[in-house]
Each structure stands twice: as structure tokens, then as C-alpha cells.
């Protein structure tokens, strides 16, 4: 057997049929539940033979790693664990462990033998997808979904993602992976949520001295996770707008004086009236756009926001008189009025968020309008 030293020659020398046959053997040795003691030595000899055959191919892949540190580390670990000269105790458990290590090496070689499966190619494909907008800034990259989209083995995508993290092309928060620049956008969301909550307090959505709803509920109204809402509440607490108590967060008595009261969008009966189905479809489109974090042309986004503002004006003008104790319903109306009159942020990502928040507020008002009205 000749040891190849370049990526192309190594790929040509890899025999997929033999790889699959050896994987089946290793799977049986490392994964079956029972084996006669007499077969341990025979199994170990078979695993050593497979390791001796494929180790040079692994060395070739390590050499062809294109200076990707994470890829080099991966092959170093695979080769060390599956080394043919490795001393293995002749016990059933030890042979199973060694067979599992050799199986991982052979599986890695099988994966790279597939067309277009080299880690540098996968990295370039991910970056091309980001540039094209398939994985927009702010959008979480899920390894399994990326592997499915690129039709590439999951482990190969995981290695490529690790390399892109090292280079700064991707960034992470906890176990979540994003295109570079996403975390800054996410952190920018908290001040904007604070702005909306501050304005809604001024509009008596949340009355002075009252306890705010839970962060989980507030997150549904501002189309966010609970974490940015928590950061927004800390911003408001530092300003004295709210007070954090043991039993919950309360609105300060003077909070309503800190922000101008929004004006309700003006509705003219001569304007086009939107049907209930159109309102529902427009709100759903805004939610879906924000959920996918997909790019949208500026004219589409601004046109949808204008439609939503008109819809808010139409619904607010046709809601029947509410009972004095209908606190939640009145809060829904005030929230819709605030969001419809609020200025649109300047960044496209935040514009999508703001439009989704307005769509949420309209969706909450729609049940208050008789079905025959719009």
C-alpha cells in the first residue's frame, strides 16, 4: 500500500467499498453485546490489520489539512487513538474500545471520500451561504441543519464550524453558533426593548406602581427571548423607571413622566379597509420574516410596516367600548397604539424585529373587533 501525501491523491486512493466493509467489521466488534472469549484475540488482530491499512490515509488527510488548526487537531486525535502500534490488553472491553477508536478514524476517511466533503470546501460553502444571505447575520447556525442543507456529514460541518470560529468568521454564545456580527446585534436589542417598555409605561400599558408581567410574557410582546428582556429591565431599573423587588418588578410612581405619550394612528374611513384575512396574513408574514431572520428588500419591509400601521389604526377605531375592568384588553389596545406610532429603527435587523412586534400587538387586538367589522 502506498502512502499518499496530497489531498487529491488520497481521495483517489480511498476505496469506498472497502471503507464500508471495514466499518461493518468494526461496528460488529465494537458494538455487539456478546462474544465468546476465544474470539478476543482474533478480533484484536483484525482491528490491528484495519488500523495498519488506513493509518497512512489518515496521515495524508492530516497533511492536507490546509493549515486549519482544528482540522489538524481532529486528525491528530483520531490517529493517536487508532494507532496500529498501540498496545491493547487482550480483554473483551479493551478490544471494544480500541475497535471504536479505529472505527472513528475509518468513518472520518469515509466521510472525506464523499464528493465535495473536504473541510476547507465545507468552510467555503458555509461562508458562501452567509454571503448570499442563506445564513443571515443574527441567524443561528444549527450544525445538523447546515449539514442537511449542504448535504455534508455532520462531523465534517462541525469541524468546519470550529475552524470558522477560530478564524472569527463565526461567533458563539454558549453552544449557539452565529455569523460574525450577530452577537452585537443581539446585544443591541436590549436597549430597544427598554425603549418600548419605557414608552408603554408612559402610555399606561403598565400603570404606575403596578407589577410588570413576567419576563416570559414580556418576551412574547416584544418578539424576543427572556434574556434580552431581563437586560432591558436592568436598564430601566438603573434609570429608576422600575424597581426590582423580591416578588417581581414594579413600575415606579414617576415613570410615566419620563416619556411622551404616543398618539393613536389616525384612521380615515376613506382609506382602504383591510379584510380580517389580509390582516392575519400580513401579521403572519411579519412574524415568519423575523423568525427566519431572512433578509428582506427595504421597500418590502417598509411597505409591510406601513400596512400594519394602517391596520392598527383601522382596528383601534373599530374596537367597541370595553368594560371598565377589562384591564388586559385595554393594555393590548395601548400597546398597539404605542408600537404603531413608534419610530422605525435604522438597522434592517431591528426593523424586522420592530415590525414583528407591531404584528404581535395587532394580532392581540384583532380578537377584540367583531368579525363582521373588518
Tab-separated table of C-alpha atoms in Angstrom, residues 21-35 39-51 88 91-103:
chain	number	residue	atom	x	y	z
A	21	UNK	CA	-16.765	-3.251	4.580
A	22	UNK	CA	-14.236	-2.373	7.271
A	23	UNK	CA	-16.764	-0.103	9.006
A	24	UNK	CA	-19.177	-3.028	9.168
A	25	UNK	CA	-16.490	-5.243	10.720
A	26	UNK	CA	-15.511	-2.588	13.248
A	27	UNK	CA	-19.140	-1.919	14.087
A	28	UNK	CA	-19.637	-5.592	14.847
A	29	UNK	CA	-16.539	-5.780	17.034
A	30	UNK	CA	-17.113	-2.513	18.895
A	31	UNK	CA	-20.880	-2.624	19.129
A	32	UNK	CA	-22.167	-6.183	19.545
A	33	UNK	CA	-23.230	-7.219	23.014
A	34	UNK	CA	-21.789	-10.712	23.401
A	35	UNK	CA	-18.730	-12.519	22.098
A	39	UNK	CA	-12.708	-14.533	19.651
A	40	UNK	CA	-10.999	-11.673	21.528
A	41	UNK	CA	-7.513	-12.328	20.128
A	42	UNK	CA	-8.892	-12.841	16.634
A	43	UNK	CA	-10.896	-9.606	16.854
A	44	UNK	CA	-7.858	-7.683	18.087
A	45	UNK	CA	-5.752	-8.994	15.208
A	46	UNK	CA	-8.462	-7.926	12.743
A	47	UNK	CA	-8.684	-4.427	14.235
A	48	UNK	CA	-4.883	-4.019	14.110
A	49	UNK	CA	-4.917	-5.085	10.465
A	50	UNK	CA	-7.587	-2.494	9.601
A	51	UNK	CA	-5.735	0.185	11.562
A	88	UNK	CA	-4.122	-3.150	23.741
A	91	UNK	CA	-9.762	-8.335	27.043
A	92	UNK	CA	-13.207	-8.010	25.565
A	93	UNK	CA	-13.736	-4.449	26.908
A	94	UNK	CA	-10.301	-3.163	25.793
A	95	UNK	CA	-10.709	-4.575	22.280
A	96	UNK	CA	-14.166	-2.994	22.005
A	97	UNK	CA	-12.742	0.425	22.969
A	98	UNK	CA	-9.865	0.119	20.511
A	99	UNK	CA	-12.206	-1.041	17.742
A	100	UNK	CA	-14.384	2.007	18.435
A	101	UNK	CA	-11.376	4.318	18.036
A	102	UNK	CA	-10.350	2.692	14.755
A	103	UNK	CA	-13.968	2.883	13.576
